[in-house]
Amino acid sequence: MSAVQQNLEAASAKYSSTFTQGHLALPPSKQYLVLTCMDARIDPAAAFGIELGDAHAGASARDALRSIIISEQLLGTTEIILVKHTGCGMLTFTNKDAYEIVEKNLGAEAALELKERNLDFLPFPDLEKAVREDIDFIKSTKLVPDNVILSGWIYEVETGKTRRVV
Amino acid sequence: MSAVQQNLEAASAKYSSTFTQGHLALPPSKQYLVLTCMDARIDPAAAFGIELGDAHAGASARDALRSIIISEQLLGTTEIILVKHTGCGMLTFTNKDAYEIVEKNLGAEAALELKERNLDFLPFPDLEKAVREDIDFIKSTKLVPDNVILSGWIYEVETGKTRRVV
């Protein structure tokens, strides 16, 4: 067993020994969805005020359309909070860069698989613009009804602050 | 401003007032990736022992291939922890159900968009099997090198415990 796996088992034993939230229902109690990055420096629960059972958290809007529809149609979400953040890896490369890195590190077969999957890494060069574009994407799809409340935010990894953009 | 947005602003003001982690680097310090569900009842940081800056968290393997490659090739991840959980919404419907719900609730235009996007909601009827299949998927793709350490787990929302499956 790896050190990471041992750490998980120890954390689980400790966490479950005082766990009292086994009664929570599947639909989030506050009926909102938080879409944010998988960045290790973000603690959505603390930084955005989400309590266990409150809300569902996913990735970015284009990538998370599947999660948005499930949350909306099957779990009754009525509001979406979209948060991107400073220092995001997505600001640091282009799709071309990523394709070249895969080919260099993993070889021709992997590069071919990437091409066949037509995988878009969804990088963005401008943070505020990316928040606006993600919100516009949600507005434009017929799969999210117009009465869902939308807002877009930027979390600053340097200060821990979250500010509204749109 | 909605109540949810007000809550986020208040949480942010409180969180950032005592924030001391502005120095953390982009690459996760412990070089592992946690793939788990967006379910509101899961607190990955506490339940799986992830500290701020430790690891990146995403969704499920097929859906998160983009995140896996970024984490691996650009951020130096060397281990993947995959966690699915009991009481998951994905156990409760089929793609056919979801398509019918969208058509009923959002109308013909939305149903057409869903079809055009060829969206797979990735539901699964058997939890343990789904964990094994996701790990098999990661093993099968050339886009994740063979030396990445893999393990698959089930988190029990009823008890707070996480147990290893594969």
Coordinates of C-alpha atoms in Angstrom, one line a residue:
Chain A
M1 CA 0.0 0.0 0.0
S2 CA 1.3 3.5 -1.0
A3 CA 1.8 6.3 1.5
V4 CA -1.1 8.2 -0.1
Q5 CA -3.4 5.1 0.3
Q6 CA -2.3 4.7 4.0
N7 CA -3.0 8.4 4.6
L8 CA -6.5 8.0 3.1
E9 CA -7.2 4.9 5.3
A10 CA -6.1 6.8 8.5
A11 CA -8.1 9.9 7.6
S12 CA -11.1 7.8 6.9
A13 CA -10.9 6.0 10.3
K14 CA -10.6 9.3 12.1
Y15 CA -13.3 11.0 10.1
S16 CA -15.9 8.2 10.3
S17 CA -15.3 7.7 14.1
T18 CA -17.1 11.0 14.8
F19 CA -19.3 11.1 11.7
T20 CA -22.9 12.2 12.4
Q21 CA -24.2 13.2 8.9
G22 CA -25.4 9.8 7.7
H23 CA -28.9 11.0 7.4
L24 CA -28.3 13.7 4.7
A25 CA -30.5 13.3 1.6
L26 CA -29.2 13.1 -2.0
P27 CA -30.7 16.4 -3.2
P28 CA -28.5 19.3 -1.9
S29 CA -30.4 21.1 0.8
K30 CA -29.7 24.6 -0.5
Q31 CA -30.4 23.8 -4.1
Y32 CA -27.3 25.4 -5.7
L33 CA -24.5 24.1 -7.7
V34 CA -20.9 25.4 -7.4
L35 CA -18.7 24.9 -10.5
T36 CA -15.1 25.4 -9.7
C37 CA -11.6 24.2 -10.7
M38 CA -9.9 21.0 -9.4
D39 CA -6.9 23.1 -8.2
A40 CA -5.3 21.8 -5.0
R41 CA -5.1 25.3 -3.5
I42 CA -8.9 25.7 -3.4
D43 CA -11.0 24.6 -0.4
P44 CA -14.5 25.3 -1.7
A45 CA -16.2 24.4 1.5
A46 CA -14.3 27.0 3.6
A47 CA -13.7 29.6 0.9
F48 CA -17.2 29.7 -0.5
G49 CA -19.2 28.8 2.6
I50 CA -20.5 25.4 1.6
E51 CA -21.6 23.1 4.4
L52 CA -21.9 19.3 4.0
G53 CA -25.2 18.6 2.2
D54 CA -25.5 22.2 0.9
A55 CA -24.4 22.1 -2.7
H56 CA -22.8 20.1 -5.5
A57 CA -19.4 21.1 -6.8
G58 CA -18.1 20.3 -10.3
A59 CA -15.6 21.6 -12.9
S60 CA -16.0 24.3 -15.5
A61 CA -19.2 25.0 -17.5
R62 CA -18.5 23.4 -20.9
D63 CA -16.9 20.4 -19.3
A64 CA -19.5 20.0 -16.7
L65 CA -22.7 20.3 -18.8
R66 CA -23.5 16.7 -17.9
S67 CA -23.3 17.6 -14.2
I68 CA -25.3 20.8 -14.6
I69 CA -28.2 19.0 -16.3
I70 CA -28.2 16.2 -13.6
S71 CA -28.1 18.7 -10.8
E72 CA -30.9 20.8 -12.4
Q73 CA -33.3 18.2 -13.7
L74 CA -32.8 15.3 -11.2
L75 CA -31.8 17.2 -8.0
G76 CA -33.7 20.4 -8.3
T77 CA -30.9 22.9 -8.4
T78 CA -32.1 26.5 -9.0
E79 CA -28.9 28.5 -8.9
I80 CA -25.3 28.1 -10.3
I81 CA -22.2 29.7 -8.8
L82 CA -19.2 29.6 -11.2
V83 CA -15.8 30.2 -9.7
K84 CA -12.5 30.4 -11.6
H85 CA -9.2 31.4 -9.9
T86 CA -6.0 33.3 -10.2
G87 CA -2.8 31.3 -10.9
C88 CA -4.9 28.6 -12.8
G89 CA -2.9 26.1 -14.8
M90 CA -5.3 26.7 -17.7
L91 CA -3.8 30.2 -18.1
T92 CA -0.4 28.7 -18.7
F93 CA -0.7 26.6 -21.9
T94 CA -2.6 26.2 -25.2
N95 CA -4.1 23.0 -26.7
K96 CA -1.1 22.9 -29.1
D97 CA 1.3 22.9 -26.1
A98 CA -0.6 20.1 -24.4
Y99 CA -0.7 17.9 -27.5
E100 CA 3.0 18.4 -28.0
I101 CA 3.8 17.5 -24.4
V102 CA 1.7 14.3 -24.6
E103 CA 3.5 13.3 -27.8
K104 CA 7.0 14.0 -26.3
N105 CA 6.3 12.3 -23.0
L106 CA 4.0 9.4 -23.9
G107 CA 4.8 8.7 -27.6
A108 CA 3.1 8.5 -30.9
E109 CA 0.4 6.0 -29.9
A110 CA -0.8 8.3 -27.1
A111 CA -0.7 11.3 -29.4
L112 CA -2.9 9.4 -31.8
E113 CA -5.4 8.5 -29.1
L114 CA -5.6 12.1 -28.1
K115 CA -6.3 13.1 -31.7
E116 CA -8.9 10.4 -32.1
R117 CA -10.7 11.5 -28.9
N118 CA -10.5 15.1 -30.3
L119 CA -9.8 16.1 -26.7
D120 CA -10.0 19.9 -25.9
F121 CA -8.1 20.8 -22.7
L122 CA -10.2 24.0 -22.5
P123 CA -7.3 26.3 -21.6
F124 CA -8.0 30.1 -21.5
P125 CA -5.6 33.1 -21.7
D126 CA -7.8 35.7 -19.9
L127 CA -9.4 34.9 -16.5
E128 CA -12.2 37.5 -16.3
K129 CA -13.1 36.8 -20.0
A130 CA -13.2 33.1 -19.3
V131 CA -15.7 33.6 -16.4
R132 CA -17.9 35.7 -18.7
E133 CA -17.7 33.2 -21.5
D134 CA -18.6 30.3 -19.3
I135 CA -21.7 32.2 -18.0
D136 CA -22.6 33.1 -21.6
F137 CA -22.3 29.4 -22.5
I138 CA -24.7 28.4 -19.8
K139 CA -27.1 31.2 -20.9
S140 CA -26.9 30.0 -24.5
T141 CA -27.6 26.3 -24.0
K142 CA -31.3 25.3 -24.1
L143 CA -30.4 22.7 -21.5
V144 CA -30.3 25.2 -18.7
P145 CA -33.6 27.0 -18.3
D146 CA -33.7 30.8 -18.1
N147 CA -35.0 31.0 -14.5
V148 CA -31.8 29.5 -13.1
I149 CA -29.9 32.2 -11.1
L150 CA -26.3 32.6 -12.5
S151 CA -23.2 34.4 -11.1
G152 CA -19.5 34.3 -12.0
W153 CA -16.7 34.8 -9.5
I154 CA -12.9 34.9 -9.2
Y155 CA -11.1 33.3 -6.3
E156 CA -7.7 34.7 -5.5
V157 CA -5.3 31.9 -4.4
E158 CA -2.9 34.6 -3.1
T159 CA -5.4 36.3 -0.7
G160 CA -8.2 33.7 -0.2
K161 CA -10.7 36.3 -1.4
T162 CA -13.6 35.6 -3.8
R163 CA -14.9 38.5 -5.9
R164 CA -17.9 38.7 -8.2
V165 CA -17.3 39.3 -11.9
V166 CA -20.7 38.8 -13.5
Chain B
M1 CA -28.1 39.6 -4.8
S2 CA -29.4 36.2 -4.0
A3 CA -29.1 34.6 -0.5
V4 CA -26.6 32.1 -1.9
Q5 CA -24.4 34.9 -3.3
Q6 CA -24.6 36.8 0.0
N7 CA -23.6 33.7 1.9
L8 CA -20.6 33.3 -0.5
E9 CA -19.5 36.9 0.1
A10 CA -19.8 36.6 3.9
A11 CA -17.8 33.2 3.9
S12 CA -15.1 34.8 1.6
A13 CA -14.7 37.8 3.9
K14 CA -14.3 35.5 6.9
Y15 CA -12.1 32.9 5.2
S16 CA -9.7 35.5 3.7
S17 CA -9.4 37.5 6.9
T18 CA -7.3 34.7 8.5
F19 CA -5.9 33.2 5.2
T20 CA -2.2 32.3 5.4
Q21 CA -1.8 29.9 2.4
G22 CA -1.1 32.5 -0.3
H23 CA 2.3 31.0 -1.0
L24 CA 1.2 27.6 -2.2
A25 CA 2.6 26.5 -5.6
L26 CA 0.4 25.3 -8.5
P27 CA 1.7 21.7 -8.6
P28 CA 0.1 19.7 -5.8
S29 CA 2.7 19.1 -3.1
K30 CA 1.8 15.4 -2.6
Q31 CA 1.5 14.7 -6.4
Y32 CA -1.7 12.7 -6.3
L33 CA -5.0 13.2 -7.9
V34 CA -8.4 12.3 -6.3
L35 CA -11.2 11.6 -8.7
T36 CA -14.6 11.7 -6.9
C37 CA -18.2 12.6 -7.3
M38 CA -19.7 16.1 -7.0
D39 CA -22.1 14.9 -4.4
A40 CA -22.9 17.5 -1.7
R41 CA -22.6 14.9 1.0
I42 CA -18.9 14.3 0.4
D43 CA -16.2 16.4 2.1
P44 CA -13.1 15.0 0.3
A45 CA -10.7 17.1 2.4
A46 CA -11.9 15.7 5.7
A47 CA -13.0 12.2 4.6
F48 CA -10.0 11.4 2.5
G49 CA -7.3 13.4 4.4
I50 CA -6.5 15.9 1.8
E51 CA -4.8 19.1 3.0
L52 CA -4.9 22.4 1.1
G53 CA -2.2 22.2 -1.6
D54 CA -2.0 18.4 -1.4
A55 CA -3.9 17.0 -4.3
H56 CA -6.3 17.8 -7.1
A57 CA -9.9 16.6 -7.1
G58 CA -12.0 15.9 -10.2
A59 CA -15.0 13.8 -11.3
S60 CA -15.1 10.3 -12.7
A61 CA -12.5 8.8 -14.9
R62 CA -14.1 8.8 -18.3
D63 CA -15.4 12.3 -17.8
A64 CA -12.2 13.6 -16.2
L65 CA -9.7 12.3 -18.8
R66 CA -8.8 15.9 -19.6
S67 CA -8.1 16.7 -15.9
I68 CA -6.1 13.4 -15.5
I69 CA -3.8 14.3 -18.4
I70 CA -3.3 17.9 -17.2
S71 CA -2.5 16.7 -13.7
E72 CA -0.1 14.0 -15.0
Q73 CA 1.7 15.8 -17.8
L74 CA 1.7 19.4 -16.6
L75 CA 1.6 19.0 -12.8
G76 CA 3.6 15.9 -12.2
T77 CA 0.9 13.7 -10.5
T78 CA 2.2 10.1 -10.0
E79 CA -0.8 8.5 -8.3
I80 CA -4.6 8.4 -8.8
I81 CA -7.2 7.7 -6.0
L82 CA -10.6 7.1 -7.5
V83 CA -13.6 7.3 -5.1
K84 CA -17.2 6.5 -5.8
H85 CA -19.9 6.4 -3.1
T86 CA -23.1 4.8 -1.9
G87 CA -26.4 6.5 -2.5
C88 CA -25.0 8.1 -5.7
G89 CA -27.5 9.7 -8.0
M90 CA -25.8 7.9 -10.9
L91 CA -27.2 4.6 -9.5
T92 CA -30.8 5.8 -9.8
F93 CA -31.4 6.4 -13.6
T94 CA -30.4 5.4 -17.1
N95 CA -29.5 7.6 -20.1
K96 CA -32.9 6.9 -21.5
D97 CA -34.6 8.2 -18.3
A98 CA -32.4 11.4 -18.3
Y99 CA -33.2 12.1 -22.0
E100 CA -36.9 11.7 -21.3
I101 CA -36.8 14.0 -18.3
V102 CA -35.0 16.7 -20.3
E103 CA -37.6 16.5 -23.1
K104 CA -40.5 16.6 -20.6
N105 CA -39.2 19.5 -18.5
L106 CA -37.3 21.6 -21.1
G107 CA -39.1 20.8 -24.4
A108 CA -38.3 19.6 -27.9
E109 CA -35.5 22.1 -28.6
A110 CA -33.6 21.1 -25.5
A111 CA -34.0 17.4 -26.3
L112 CA -32.7 18.1 -29.8
E113 CA -29.6 19.9 -28.4
L114 CA -29.0 17.0 -26.0
K115 CA -29.1 14.6 -29.0
E116 CA -26.8 16.7 -31.1
R117 CA -24.3 16.9 -28.3
N118 CA -24.6 13.1 -28.0
L119 CA -24.4 13.6 -24.2
D120 CA -23.7 10.5 -22.1
F121 CA -24.8 11.0 -18.5
L122 CA -22.5 8.1 -17.5
P123 CA -24.9 6.5 -15.0
F124 CA -24.1 3.0 -13.5
P125 CA -26.2 0.3 -12.0
D126 CA -23.6 -1.4 -9.8
L127 CA -21.2 0.6 -7.6
E128 CA -18.3 -1.9 -7.1
K129 CA -18.4 -2.8 -10.8
A130 CA -18.3 0.9 -11.7
V131 CA -15.2 1.5 -9.6
R132 CA -13.5 -1.5 -11.3
E133 CA -14.5 -0.3 -14.8
D134 CA -13.2 3.2 -14.2
I135 CA -9.8 1.8 -13.0
D136 CA -9.8 -0.5 -16.1
F137 CA -10.5 2.5 -18.3
I138 CA -7.5 4.4 -16.8
K139 CA -5.4 1.3 -17.3
S140 CA -6.5 0.9 -20.9
T141 CA -5.9 4.4 -22.2
K142 CA -2.4 5.1 -23.5
L143 CA -2.8 8.6 -22.1
V144 CA -2.0 7.5 -18.6
P145 CA 1.4 5.8 -18.3
D146 CA 1.7 2.4 -16.7
N147 CA 3.8 3.6 -13.7
V148 CA 1.0 5.7 -12.3
I149 CA -0.2 4.1 -9.0
L150 CA -4.0 3.4 -9.1
S151 CA -6.5 2.5 -6.5
G152 CA -10.3 2.5 -6.4
W153 CA -12.5 3.1 -3.3
I154 CA -16.0 3.3 -2.0
Y155 CA -17.1 6.1 0.4
E156 CA -20.2 5.3 2.4
V157 CA -22.3 8.4 2.9
E158 CA -24.2 6.6 5.7
T159 CA -21.1 6.0 7.9
G160 CA -18.4 8.4 6.6
K161 CA -16.1 5.4 6.0
T162 CA -14.0 4.8 2.8
R163 CA -13.0 1.3 1.9
R164 CA -10.8 0.0 -0.8
V165 CA -12.2 -2.0 -3.7
V166 CA -9.3 -2.4 -6.1

